[in-house]
XYZ file of C-alpha atoms in Angstrom:
115
model
C 136.362 149.546 69.870
C 137.518 146.145 68.887
C 137.158 142.914 65.883
C 134.007 141.372 66.426
C 134.620 137.953 65.701
C 131.109 135.525 65.319
C 131.241 131.660 64.179
C 129.102 128.859 63.376
C 127.703 125.699 61.471
C 124.829 125.058 59.542
C 122.693 122.433 58.524
C 120.168 123.125 57.550
C 118.785 126.490 55.261
C 119.051 130.147 56.931
C 117.577 133.272 54.698
C 119.120 135.306 57.568
C 122.429 134.009 59.835
C 123.434 136.920 61.338
C 119.523 137.929 62.971
C 119.934 137.976 66.385
C 123.861 137.936 66.428
C 125.862 141.004 67.911
C 126.547 141.816 64.223
C 122.923 142.205 63.642
C 123.248 146.236 63.570
C 127.070 147.396 62.591
C 128.489 149.780 65.894
C 130.383 151.769 63.411
C 132.105 152.166 59.784
C 134.353 148.819 59.584
C 134.965 146.087 56.873
C 133.071 143.038 57.027
C 135.099 139.630 56.049
C 133.774 135.983 55.522
C 134.706 132.666 55.983
C 132.864 129.727 54.364
C 133.940 126.299 54.140
C 131.106 123.162 52.957
C 130.989 120.167 54.544
C 130.394 118.654 50.160
C 129.843 120.519 47.648
C 128.778 118.756 44.977
C 125.500 118.873 42.155
C 123.321 117.194 44.645
C 124.822 118.594 48.393
C 126.256 121.953 48.245
C 125.418 125.177 49.845
C 124.973 128.450 48.078
C 125.363 131.700 50.093
C 123.897 135.131 49.769
C 125.016 138.032 50.676
C 123.156 141.451 50.515
C 125.126 145.022 51.828
C 122.138 147.813 53.685
C 122.658 149.811 50.574
C 120.855 146.992 49.070
C 123.801 145.574 46.535
C 124.275 141.910 46.490
C 128.112 140.672 46.063
C 127.260 137.112 46.933
C 124.007 135.700 45.543
C 123.685 132.486 45.630
C 127.415 131.762 45.755
C 128.217 127.802 45.877
C 130.939 127.656 48.790
C 133.369 124.955 47.988
C 134.002 122.011 50.392
C 137.040 120.469 52.280
C 139.066 117.921 50.493
C 139.092 115.803 52.481
C 135.480 116.340 53.727
C 135.591 117.414 56.820
C 132.656 118.916 59.071
C 133.548 122.001 60.404
C 136.588 122.989 59.505
C 137.717 126.881 57.178
C 141.234 125.647 55.608
C 142.786 128.788 54.350
C 143.629 127.042 51.595
C 139.940 126.217 50.434
C 137.479 128.388 51.742
C 136.023 131.144 51.117
C 137.049 134.528 52.122
C 135.509 137.644 50.822
C 135.451 140.904 52.605
C 133.016 144.240 52.425
C 133.229 147.995 53.227
C 130.279 148.846 56.079
C 128.538 151.357 57.562
C 127.160 151.781 61.178
C 123.811 151.121 62.290
C 123.854 149.049 58.610
C 122.109 145.593 58.825
C 124.050 143.114 56.226
C 121.628 139.961 55.186
C 123.740 136.280 54.899
C 121.706 133.770 53.683
C 122.822 129.798 53.016
C 120.304 127.737 51.361
C 121.160 123.859 51.547
C 120.436 120.863 49.263
C 121.388 117.425 50.052
C 122.972 116.399 52.921
C 124.960 118.536 54.244
C 127.004 121.391 56.437
C 128.453 125.150 56.159
C 130.539 126.435 58.406
C 131.443 129.993 58.924
C 132.430 132.476 60.347
C 132.217 136.767 59.739
C 135.106 139.624 61.646
C 134.064 143.052 61.999
C 137.247 145.275 62.008
C 136.003 148.538 62.908
C 137.497 151.631 60.333
């Protein structure tokens, strides 16, 4: 089995982004990599994300996502984005949630790489 790459854009709060996707349940042990970029990151307009691993650990908990500069919706700029990777066991469900404040968008890409 090879990698699985999902991507999307959120314009409102979403409590479980991976629900109903190919990564709702991880097919075998491996690494999940999250790449995140917000359109804006001000005190009024921002996105905060949380990631809860299958064992209950929350390595990201209401963490603000950096914005593109210059502002650009739908862009993940590797020089400015938030990228994190976590090991995950087979059959686990990782809860990836995003909370929107103001008028904003969040662009995300999640890559599963089997071990």
